[in-house]
Amino acid sequence: LASALRAAGVGRGDRVATVCWNHHYHAEAYFAVPNLGAQLHTINPLLPADDVRHIVAEAADRLLIVDASLAETLTAAYDPDAFESVEQVVVVGGETPDLPFDTVVDADAFVAGHDPDPDYPALAGDDPAGLCYSSGTTGRPKGVQYTQRMLWSHTMAILTPAGLDIADRDVVMPVVPMFHINAWGLPYAATAAGAKHVYPGPSPDPADLVDLIEAEGVTLTAGVPTVWLGLLESLQDHDADLSTLERIVIGGAAPPERLIRAFDDRGVEVVHGWGMT
């Protein structure tokens, strides 16, 4: 992917945007884009169309990677002036839909034939690596930039026992969206630890998450309280083996005490996190 992006003209300082769910294509972009010295701009597809137009225009994204299932979201936000900087759209996870852009290509075709071992540039700690727009304050979403050093430091911190203590034996499933604050850094930390990644894809329901925990042996997962409340409700009607699950990281809102106690009764520790975009 990095080689394909370079061949498409993406270089240091350029911004590559993603409008994607949690899956392996998105995980690949997490590494290919920053390792080129470009900036990964993850766009929240749940934002109003006007906010998406504003974000793309302000960031001056050069290339867009979009989920096939989110084509309508992108089309609804499209405006030729706001998207003037976008030279190409790469579609992942399905058939290439009709989109109002001059150059639209399937992801597999985009990467086909490119060098799987690119010569990455030497990067400095202050080089840009990520970009996330947060609507946590008044007014329009505001861009928060991440440098190479910031991503590295956050990864090292959450690998420690004082952080999330992620190790190579772990199986990590980020349910928290990859389009916001890097899925709390889990894709980077799981890779650094040598842990196994599990991605739930678009709009997983509680039964999907239970199936993945059982089938893949998930030991660590993360998401907002509503996800785990829904999973607990599902478990009331459908018995499941969650014996591999050790920890759930919860953020975004305070988890109710009954949620913490319910998982504690199952031998699962709830880790309540707090942070800023």
PDB file of C-alpha atoms in Angstrom:
ATOM      1  CA  LEU A   1       0.000   0.000   0.000  1.00  0.00           C
ATOM      2  CA  ALA A   2       2.838   2.395   0.812  1.00  0.00           C
ATOM      3  CA  SER A   3       4.435   1.713  -2.574  1.00  0.00           C
ATOM      4  CA  ALA A   4       1.107   2.260  -4.330  1.00  0.00           C
ATOM      5  CA  LEU A   5       0.539   5.525  -2.477  1.00  0.00           C
ATOM      6  CA  ARG A   6       4.001   6.725  -3.430  1.00  0.00           C
ATOM      7  CA  ALA A   7       3.374   5.833  -7.071  1.00  0.00           C
ATOM      8  CA  ALA A   8       0.145   7.848  -6.858  1.00  0.00           C
ATOM      9  CA  GLY A   9       2.193  10.884  -5.850  1.00  0.00           C
ATOM     10  CA  VAL A  10       1.720  10.803  -2.082  1.00  0.00           C
ATOM     11  CA  GLY A  11       4.802  12.072  -0.273  1.00  0.00           C
ATOM     12  CA  ARG A  12       5.986  13.645   2.948  1.00  0.00           C
ATOM     13  CA  GLY A  13       3.538  16.104   4.415  1.00  0.00           C
ATOM     14  CA  ASP A  14       0.628  15.000   2.197  1.00  0.00           C
ATOM     15  CA  ARG A  15      -2.627  13.962   3.811  1.00  0.00           C
ATOM     16  CA  VAL A  16      -4.389  10.702   3.054  1.00  0.00           C
ATOM     17  CA  ALA A  17      -7.919  10.466   4.421  1.00  0.00           C
ATOM     18  CA  THR A  18      -9.827   7.338   5.392  1.00  0.00           C
ATOM     19  CA  VAL A  19     -13.597   6.973   5.614  1.00  0.00           C
ATOM     20  CA  CYS A  20     -13.565   3.436   6.959  1.00  0.00           C
ATOM     21  CA  TRP A  21     -14.747   0.990   9.593  1.00  0.00           C
ATOM     22  CA  ASN A  22     -12.542  -1.319  11.674  1.00  0.00           C
ATOM     23  CA  HIS A  23     -10.922  -3.837   9.334  1.00  0.00           C
ATOM     24  CA  HIS A  24      -7.562  -4.938   7.948  1.00  0.00           C
ATOM     25  CA  TYR A  25      -7.565  -2.389   5.115  1.00  0.00           C
ATOM     26  CA  HIS A  26      -7.775   0.395   7.682  1.00  0.00           C
ATOM     27  CA  ALA A  27      -5.040  -1.218   9.772  1.00  0.00           C
ATOM     28  CA  GLU A  28      -2.781  -1.307   6.707  1.00  0.00           C
ATOM     29  CA  ALA A  29      -3.360   2.410   6.140  1.00  0.00           C
ATOM     30  CA  TYR A  30      -2.433   3.057   9.798  1.00  0.00           C
ATOM     31  CA  PHE A  31       1.100   1.967   8.928  1.00  0.00           C
ATOM     32  CA  ALA A  32       1.545   2.649   5.208  1.00  0.00           C
ATOM     33  CA  VAL A  33       0.636   6.340   5.379  1.00  0.00           C
ATOM     34  CA  PRO A  34       2.685   7.517   8.407  1.00  0.00           C
ATOM     35  CA  ASN A  35       5.683   5.406   7.388  1.00  0.00           C
ATOM     36  CA  LEU A  36       5.812   7.365   4.126  1.00  0.00           C
ATOM     37  CA  GLY A  37       6.008  10.587   6.105  1.00  0.00           C
ATOM     38  CA  ALA A  38       2.460  11.416   5.073  1.00  0.00           C
ATOM     39  CA  GLN A  39      -0.365  12.183   7.492  1.00  0.00           C
ATOM     40  CA  LEU A  40      -3.237   9.754   8.094  1.00  0.00           C
ATOM     41  CA  HIS A  41      -6.477  11.729   8.370  1.00  0.00           C
ATOM     42  CA  THR A  42      -9.197   9.493   9.802  1.00  0.00           C
ATOM     43  CA  ILE A  43     -12.668  10.914   9.072  1.00  0.00           C
ATOM     44  CA  ASN A  44     -15.686  10.104  11.226  1.00  0.00           C
ATOM     45  CA  PRO A  45     -18.390   8.918   8.769  1.00  0.00           C
ATOM     46  CA  LEU A  46     -21.099   9.622  11.353  1.00  0.00           C
ATOM     47  CA  LEU A  47     -20.502  13.389  11.172  1.00  0.00           C
ATOM     48  CA  PRO A  48     -23.004  15.561   9.267  1.00  0.00           C
ATOM     49  CA  ALA A  49     -22.208  15.972   5.557  1.00  0.00           C
ATOM     50  CA  ASP A  50     -21.409  19.650   6.038  1.00  0.00           C
ATOM     51  CA  ASP A  51     -18.786  18.838   8.658  1.00  0.00           C
ATOM     52  CA  VAL A  52     -17.187  16.231   6.374  1.00  0.00           C
ATOM     53  CA  ARG A  53     -16.988  18.838   3.572  1.00  0.00           C
ATOM     54  CA  HIS A  54     -15.369  21.329   5.960  1.00  0.00           C
ATOM     55  CA  ILE A  55     -12.858  18.758   7.236  1.00  0.00           C
ATOM     56  CA  VAL A  56     -11.716  17.602   3.796  1.00  0.00           C
ATOM     57  CA  ALA A  57     -11.418  21.174   2.531  1.00  0.00           C
ATOM     58  CA  GLU A  58      -9.427  22.330   5.555  1.00  0.00           C
ATOM     59  CA  ALA A  59      -7.144  19.289   5.597  1.00  0.00           C
ATOM     60  CA  ALA A  60      -6.616  19.440   1.811  1.00  0.00           C
ATOM     61  CA  ASP A  61      -6.571  15.655   1.603  1.00  0.00           C
ATOM     62  CA  ARG A  62      -4.779  14.375  -1.484  1.00  0.00           C
ATOM     63  CA  LEU A  63      -6.202  10.855  -1.586  1.00  0.00           C
ATOM     64  CA  LEU A  64      -9.256   9.211   0.001  1.00  0.00           C
ATOM     65  CA  ILE A  65      -9.603   5.580   1.091  1.00  0.00           C
ATOM     66  CA  VAL A  66     -13.301   4.804   1.530  1.00  0.00           C
ATOM     67  CA  ASP A  67     -15.378   1.788   2.529  1.00  0.00           C
ATOM     68  CA  ALA A  68     -17.704   0.630  -0.233  1.00  0.00           C
ATOM     69  CA  SER A  69     -20.490   0.604   2.377  1.00  0.00           C
ATOM     70  CA  LEU A  70     -19.848   4.298   3.083  1.00  0.00           C
ATOM     71  CA  ALA A  71     -20.049   5.434  -0.552  1.00  0.00           C
ATOM     72  CA  GLU A  72     -23.389   7.150   0.041  1.00  0.00           C
ATOM     73  CA  THR A  73     -21.921   9.047   3.002  1.00  0.00           C
ATOM     74  CA  LEU A  74     -19.100  10.339   0.837  1.00  0.00           C
ATOM     75  CA  THR A  75     -21.425  11.190  -2.053  1.00  0.00           C
ATOM     76  CA  ALA A  76     -23.745  13.128   0.276  1.00  0.00           C
ATOM     77  CA  ALA A  77     -20.800  15.201   1.489  1.00  0.00           C
ATOM     78  CA  TYR A  78     -19.306  15.777  -1.960  1.00  0.00           C
ATOM     79  CA  ASP A  79     -18.815  19.306  -3.217  1.00  0.00           C
ATOM     80  CA  PRO A  80     -16.352  20.028  -6.052  1.00  0.00           C
ATOM     81  CA  ASP A  81     -14.841  23.009  -4.272  1.00  0.00           C
ATOM     82  CA  ALA A  82     -14.474  21.302  -0.877  1.00  0.00           C
ATOM     83  CA  PHE A  83     -12.972  18.165  -2.465  1.00  0.00           C
ATOM     84  CA  GLU A  84     -10.795  20.037  -4.963  1.00  0.00           C
ATOM     85  CA  SER A  85      -7.569  18.694  -3.413  1.00  0.00           C
ATOM     86  CA  VAL A  86      -8.623  15.031  -3.744  1.00  0.00           C
ATOM     87  CA  GLU A  87      -6.875  13.442  -6.738  1.00  0.00           C
ATOM     88  CA  GLN A  88      -7.948   9.838  -6.292  1.00  0.00           C
ATOM     89  CA  VAL A  89     -10.384   7.639  -4.326  1.00  0.00           C
ATOM     90  CA  VAL A  90      -9.505   4.070  -3.356  1.00  0.00           C
ATOM     91  CA  VAL A  91     -12.459   1.825  -2.474  1.00  0.00           C
ATOM     92  CA  VAL A  92     -12.053  -1.016   0.031  1.00  0.00           C
ATOM     93  CA  GLY A  93     -14.272  -3.827   1.251  1.00  0.00           C
ATOM     94  CA  GLY A  94     -16.652  -4.306  -1.666  1.00  0.00           C
ATOM     95  CA  GLU A  95     -17.542  -3.573  -5.259  1.00  0.00           C
ATOM     96  CA  THR A  96     -16.509  -0.154  -6.537  1.00  0.00           C
ATOM     97  CA  PRO A  97     -19.590   2.086  -6.464  1.00  0.00           C
ATOM     98  CA  ASP A  98     -20.361   5.132  -8.583  1.00  0.00           C
ATOM     99  CA  LEU A  99     -18.706   8.127  -6.939  1.00  0.00           C
ATOM    100  CA  PRO A 100     -18.504  11.745  -8.141  1.00  0.00           C
ATOM    101  CA  PHE A 101     -14.715  11.732  -8.568  1.00  0.00           C
ATOM    102  CA  ASP A 102     -12.562  11.585 -11.692  1.00  0.00           C
ATOM    103  CA  THR A 103     -10.383   8.698 -10.491  1.00  0.00           C
ATOM    104  CA  VAL A 104     -11.917   5.866  -8.469  1.00  0.00           C
ATOM    105  CA  VAL A 105     -10.093   2.532  -8.123  1.00  0.00           C
ATOM    106  CA  ASP A 106     -10.579  -0.751  -6.268  1.00  0.00           C
ATOM    107  CA  ALA A 107      -8.092  -1.305  -3.432  1.00  0.00           C
ATOM    108  CA  ASP A 108      -6.780  -4.613  -4.776  1.00  0.00           C
ATOM    109  CA  ALA A 109      -6.180  -3.071  -8.201  1.00  0.00           C
ATOM    110  CA  PHE A 110      -4.557  -0.047  -6.551  1.00  0.00           C
ATOM    111  CA  VAL A 111      -1.876  -2.091  -4.762  1.00  0.00           C
ATOM    112  CA  ALA A 112      -1.405  -4.804  -7.420  1.00  0.00           C
ATOM    113  CA  GLY A 113       2.122  -5.101  -8.762  1.00  0.00           C
ATOM    114  CA  HIS A 114       3.712  -2.682  -6.295  1.00  0.00           C
ATOM    115  CA  ASP A 115       6.822  -3.390  -4.227  1.00  0.00           C
ATOM    116  CA  PRO A 116       5.903  -5.149  -0.940  1.00  0.00           C
ATOM    117  CA  ASP A 117       9.130  -3.912   0.665  1.00  0.00           C
ATOM    118  CA  PRO A 118       9.358  -0.159   0.005  1.00  0.00           C
ATOM    119  CA  ASP A 119      12.291   2.002   0.930  1.00  0.00           C
ATOM    120  CA  TYR A 120      10.767   4.164   3.661  1.00  0.00           C
ATOM    121  CA  PRO A 121      12.189   7.640   4.248  1.00  0.00           C
ATOM    122  CA  ALA A 122      14.045   8.546   7.437  1.00  0.00           C
ATOM    123  CA  LEU A 123      11.580  10.471   9.609  1.00  0.00           C
ATOM    124  CA  ALA A 124      11.987  12.845  12.527  1.00  0.00           C
ATOM    125  CA  GLY A 125       9.958  12.746  15.732  1.00  0.00           C
ATOM    126  CA  ASP A 126       8.286  16.031  14.906  1.00  0.00           C
ATOM    127  CA  ASP A 127       7.131  14.873  11.458  1.00  0.00           C
ATOM    128  CA  PRO A 128       3.338  14.684  11.114  1.00  0.00           C
ATOM    129  CA  ALA A 129       1.789  11.214  11.298  1.00  0.00           C
ATOM    130  CA  GLY A 130      -1.914  11.507  12.116  1.00  0.00           C
ATOM    131  CA  LEU A 131      -4.860  13.901  12.058  1.00  0.00           C
ATOM    132  CA  CYS A 132      -8.196  13.571  13.833  1.00  0.00           C
ATOM    133  CA  TYR A 133     -10.997  16.124  13.923  1.00  0.00           C
ATOM    134  CA  SER A 134     -12.749  16.281  17.279  1.00  0.00           C
ATOM    135  CA  SER A 135     -16.203  17.744  17.899  1.00  0.00           C
ATOM    136  CA  GLY A 136     -15.799  17.571  21.656  1.00  0.00           C
ATOM    137  CA  THR A 137     -15.979  21.346  22.006  1.00  0.00           C
ATOM    138  CA  THR A 138     -18.286  24.049  20.677  1.00  0.00           C
ATOM    139  CA  GLY A 139     -18.360  24.987  17.011  1.00  0.00           C
ATOM    140  CA  ARG A 140     -17.042  22.983  14.084  1.00  0.00           C
ATOM    141  CA  PRO A 141     -14.787  19.951  14.573  1.00  0.00           C
ATOM    142  CA  LYS A 142     -11.183  21.001  15.129  1.00  0.00           C
ATOM    143  CA  GLY A 143      -8.145  19.223  13.794  1.00  0.00           C
ATOM    144  CA  VAL A 144      -5.799  17.527  16.277  1.00  0.00           C
ATOM    145  CA  GLN A 145      -2.445  16.593  14.796  1.00  0.00           C
ATOM    146  CA  TYR A 146      -0.250  13.690  15.913  1.00  0.00           C
ATOM    147  CA  THR A 147       3.482  13.537  15.292  1.00  0.00           C
ATOM    148  CA  GLN A 148       5.604  10.431  14.846  1.00  0.00           C
ATOM    149  CA  ARG A 149       6.967  10.880  18.373  1.00  0.00           C
ATOM    150  CA  MET A 150       3.478  11.204  19.859  1.00  0.00           C
ATOM    151  CA  LEU A 151       2.298   7.926  18.329  1.00  0.00           C
ATOM    152  CA  TRP A 152       5.480   6.166  19.392  1.00  0.00           C
ATOM    153  CA  SER A 153       5.296   7.530  22.945  1.00  0.00           C
ATOM    154  CA  HIS A 154       1.642   6.592  23.357  1.00  0.00           C
ATOM    155  CA  THR A 155       2.354   3.089  22.070  1.00  0.00           C
ATOM    156  CA  MET A 156       5.228   2.578  24.494  1.00  0.00           C
ATOM    157  CA  ALA A 157       3.160   3.907  27.408  1.00  0.00           C
ATOM    158  CA  ILE A 158       0.180   1.613  26.948  1.00  0.00           C
ATOM    159  CA  LEU A 159       2.398  -1.440  26.464  1.00  0.00           C
ATOM    160  CA  THR A 160       3.638  -1.108  30.039  1.00  0.00           C
ATOM    161  CA  PRO A 161       2.039  -2.784  33.092  1.00  0.00           C
ATOM    162  CA  ALA A 162       1.007   0.705  34.234  1.00  0.00           C
ATOM    163  CA  GLY A 163      -0.796   1.132  30.913  1.00  0.00           C
ATOM    164  CA  LEU A 164      -2.662  -1.767  29.296  1.00  0.00           C
ATOM    165  CA  ASP A 165       0.135  -4.335  29.671  1.00  0.00           C
ATOM    166  CA  ILE A 166      -0.252  -5.715  26.144  1.00  0.00           C
ATOM    167  CA  ALA A 167       1.968  -8.705  25.364  1.00  0.00           C
ATOM    168  CA  ASP A 168       2.589 -11.058  22.457  1.00  0.00           C
ATOM    169  CA  ARG A 169       0.211 -13.648  23.939  1.00  0.00           C
ATOM    170  CA  ASP A 170      -2.717 -11.192  23.716  1.00  0.00           C
ATOM    171  CA  VAL A 171      -5.497 -11.160  21.147  1.00  0.00           C
ATOM    172  CA  VAL A 172      -6.650  -7.550  20.792  1.00  0.00           C
ATOM    173  CA  MET A 173     -10.035  -6.525  19.358  1.00  0.00           C
ATOM    174  CA  PRO A 174     -10.618  -2.756  19.069  1.00  0.00           C
ATOM    175  CA  VAL A 175     -14.357  -2.100  18.918  1.00  0.00           C
ATOM    176  CA  VAL A 176     -13.736   1.601  19.509  1.00  0.00           C
ATOM    177  CA  PRO A 177     -13.764   3.148  16.014  1.00  0.00           C
ATOM    178  CA  MET A 178     -10.518   3.391  14.109  1.00  0.00           C
ATOM    179  CA  PHE A 179     -11.811   6.689  12.683  1.00  0.00           C
ATOM    180  CA  HIS A 180     -11.402   8.429  16.062  1.00  0.00           C
ATOM    181  CA  ILE A 181      -8.149   8.904  18.015  1.00  0.00           C
ATOM    182  CA  ASN A 182      -6.518   5.873  16.403  1.00  0.00           C
ATOM    183  CA  ALA A 183      -8.814   3.352  18.116  1.00  0.00           C
ATOM    184  CA  TRP A 184      -7.183   4.454  21.384  1.00  0.00           C
ATOM    185  CA  GLY A 185      -3.795   3.427  19.978  1.00  0.00           C
ATOM    186  CA  LEU A 186      -4.579  -0.303  20.022  1.00  0.00           C
ATOM    187  CA  PRO A 187      -3.600  -1.122  16.406  1.00  0.00           C
ATOM    188  CA  TYR A 188      -0.141   0.367  17.013  1.00  0.00           C
ATOM    189  CA  ALA A 189       0.305  -1.209  20.458  1.00  0.00           C
ATOM    190  CA  ALA A 190      -0.867  -4.658  19.353  1.00  0.00           C
ATOM    191  CA  THR A 191       1.631  -4.586  16.500  1.00  0.00           C
ATOM    192  CA  ALA A 192       4.494  -3.398  18.702  1.00  0.00           C
ATOM    193  CA  ALA A 193       3.722  -6.163  21.199  1.00  0.00           C
ATOM    194  CA  GLY A 194       3.471  -8.844  18.525  1.00  0.00           C
ATOM    195  CA  ALA A 195      -0.123  -9.513  19.573  1.00  0.00           C
ATOM    196  CA  LYS A 196      -2.872 -10.821  17.315  1.00  0.00           C
ATOM    197  CA  HIS A 197      -5.315  -8.286  15.832  1.00  0.00           C
ATOM    198  CA  VAL A 198      -9.056  -8.944  15.487  1.00  0.00           C
ATOM    199  CA  TYR A 199     -11.250  -6.378  13.703  1.00  0.00           C
ATOM    200  CA  PRO A 200     -15.064  -6.551  13.895  1.00  0.00           C
ATOM    201  CA  GLY A 201     -15.802  -4.768  10.616  1.00  0.00           C
ATOM    202  CA  PRO A 202     -18.766  -2.445   9.969  1.00  0.00           C
ATOM    203  CA  SER A 203     -21.518  -2.062  12.599  1.00  0.00           C
ATOM    204  CA  PRO A 204     -21.006  -5.277  14.580  1.00  0.00           C
ATOM    205  CA  ASP A 205     -23.923  -6.281  16.786  1.00  0.00           C
ATOM    206  CA  PRO A 206     -23.425  -7.913  20.229  1.00  0.00           C
ATOM    207  CA  ALA A 207     -23.787 -11.425  18.795  1.00  0.00           C
ATOM    208  CA  ASP A 208     -20.994 -10.697  16.279  1.00  0.00           C
ATOM    209  CA  LEU A 209     -18.675  -9.583  19.088  1.00  0.00           C
ATOM    210  CA  VAL A 210     -19.464 -12.648  21.180  1.00  0.00           C
ATOM    211  CA  ASP A 211     -18.745 -14.896  18.201  1.00  0.00           C
ATOM    212  CA  LEU A 212     -15.402 -13.196  17.575  1.00  0.00           C
ATOM    213  CA  ILE A 213     -14.359 -13.423  21.229  1.00  0.00           C
ATOM    214  CA  GLU A 214     -15.119 -17.150  21.196  1.00  0.00           C
ATOM    215  CA  ALA A 215     -13.713 -17.968  17.760  1.00  0.00           C
ATOM    216  CA  GLU A 216     -10.539 -15.867  17.941  1.00  0.00           C
ATOM    217  CA  GLY A 217      -9.760 -16.187  21.663  1.00  0.00           C
ATOM    218  CA  VAL A 218      -9.873 -12.437  22.322  1.00  0.00           C
ATOM    219  CA  THR A 219      -8.113 -11.467  25.565  1.00  0.00           C
ATOM    220  CA  LEU A 220      -8.386  -7.668  25.393  1.00  0.00           C
ATOM    221  CA  THR A 221     -11.048  -5.488  23.818  1.00  0.00           C
ATOM    222  CA  ALA A 222     -12.111  -1.854  24.032  1.00  0.00           C
ATOM    223  CA  GLY A 223     -15.140   0.316  23.375  1.00  0.00           C
ATOM    224  CA  VAL A 224     -17.723   2.675  24.855  1.00  0.00           C
ATOM    225  CA  PRO A 225     -20.156   1.506  27.591  1.00  0.00           C
ATOM    226  CA  THR A 226     -23.161   1.045  25.267  1.00  0.00           C
ATOM    227  CA  VAL A 227     -21.293  -1.680  23.371  1.00  0.00           C
ATOM    228  CA  TRP A 228     -20.773  -3.761  26.502  1.00  0.00           C
ATOM    229  CA  LEU A 229     -24.235  -3.147  27.896  1.00  0.00           C
ATOM    230  CA  GLY A 230     -25.590  -4.559  24.634  1.00  0.00           C
ATOM    231  CA  LEU A 231     -23.253  -7.536  24.894  1.00  0.00           C
ATOM    232  CA  LEU A 232     -24.434  -8.266  28.449  1.00  0.00           C
ATOM    233  CA  GLU A 233     -28.060  -8.186  27.279  1.00  0.00           C
ATOM    234  CA  SER A 234     -27.186 -10.624  24.506  1.00  0.00           C
ATOM    235  CA  LEU A 235     -25.575 -13.000  27.008  1.00  0.00           C
ATOM    236  CA  GLN A 236     -28.821 -13.167  28.995  1.00  0.00           C
ATOM    237  CA  ASP A 237     -30.468 -14.977  26.084  1.00  0.00           C
ATOM    238  CA  HIS A 238     -27.506 -16.762  24.542  1.00  0.00           C
ATOM    239  CA  ASP A 239     -24.895 -18.572  26.587  1.00  0.00           C
ATOM    240  CA  ALA A 240     -21.324 -18.096  25.404  1.00  0.00           C
ATOM    241  CA  ASP A 241     -17.799 -19.054  26.351  1.00  0.00           C
ATOM    242  CA  LEU A 242     -15.891 -15.856  27.160  1.00  0.00           C
ATOM    243  CA  SER A 243     -13.195 -17.655  29.131  1.00  0.00           C
ATOM    244  CA  THR A 244     -10.334 -16.149  27.117  1.00  0.00           C
ATOM    245  CA  LEU A 245     -11.473 -12.566  27.726  1.00  0.00           C
ATOM    246  CA  GLU A 246      -9.429 -10.923  30.485  1.00  0.00           C
ATOM    247  CA  ARG A 247      -9.939  -7.166  30.114  1.00  0.00           C
ATOM    248  CA  ILE A 248     -12.314  -4.646  28.607  1.00  0.00           C
ATOM    249  CA  VAL A 249     -11.087  -1.072  28.269  1.00  0.00           C
ATOM    250  CA  ILE A 250     -13.960   1.405  28.497  1.00  0.00           C
ATOM    251  CA  GLY A 251     -13.817   5.117  27.701  1.00  0.00           C
ATOM    252  CA  GLY A 252     -15.889   7.900  26.214  1.00  0.00           C
ATOM    253  CA  ALA A 253     -18.320   7.805  29.143  1.00  0.00           C
ATOM    254  CA  ALA A 254     -18.372   6.462  32.675  1.00  0.00           C
ATOM    255  CA  PRO A 255     -19.453   2.796  32.797  1.00  0.00           C
ATOM    256  CA  PRO A 256     -22.286   2.070  35.242  1.00  0.00           C
ATOM    257  CA  GLU A 257     -21.372   0.082  38.324  1.00  0.00           C
ATOM    258  CA  ARG A 258     -23.656  -2.783  37.319  1.00  0.00           C
ATOM    259  CA  LEU A 259     -21.656  -3.236  34.100  1.00  0.00           C
ATOM    260  CA  ILE A 260     -18.372  -3.439  36.010  1.00  0.00           C
ATOM    261  CA  ARG A 261     -19.845  -5.926  38.503  1.00  0.00           C
ATOM    262  CA  ALA A 262     -21.447  -8.068  35.789  1.00  0.00           C
ATOM    263  CA  PHE A 263     -18.132  -8.562  33.993  1.00  0.00           C
ATOM    264  CA  ASP A 264     -16.272  -8.999  37.278  1.00  0.00           C
ATOM    265  CA  ASP A 265     -18.609 -11.900  38.048  1.00  0.00           C
ATOM    266  CA  ARG A 266     -17.443 -13.446  34.768  1.00  0.00           C
ATOM    267  CA  GLY A 267     -13.787 -12.944  35.663  1.00  0.00           C
ATOM    268  CA  VAL A 268     -13.333 -10.026  33.252  1.00  0.00           C
ATOM    269  CA  GLU A 269     -11.636  -6.856  34.489  1.00  0.00           C
ATOM    270  CA  VAL A 270     -13.107  -3.549  33.341  1.00  0.00           C
ATOM    271  CA  VAL A 271     -10.415  -0.890  32.891  1.00  0.00           C
ATOM    272  CA  HIS A 272     -11.930   2.589  32.876  1.00  0.00           C
ATOM    273  CA  GLY A 273      -9.826   4.974  30.807  1.00  0.00           C
ATOM    274  CA  TRP A 274      -9.982   8.706  30.326  1.00  0.00           C
ATOM    275  CA  GLY A 275      -8.131  10.826  27.829  1.00  0.00           C
ATOM    276  CA  MET A 276      -8.249  13.630  25.304  1.00  0.00           C
ATOM    277  CA  THR A 277      -8.233  13.603  21.511  1.00  0.00           C
TER     278      THR A 277
END
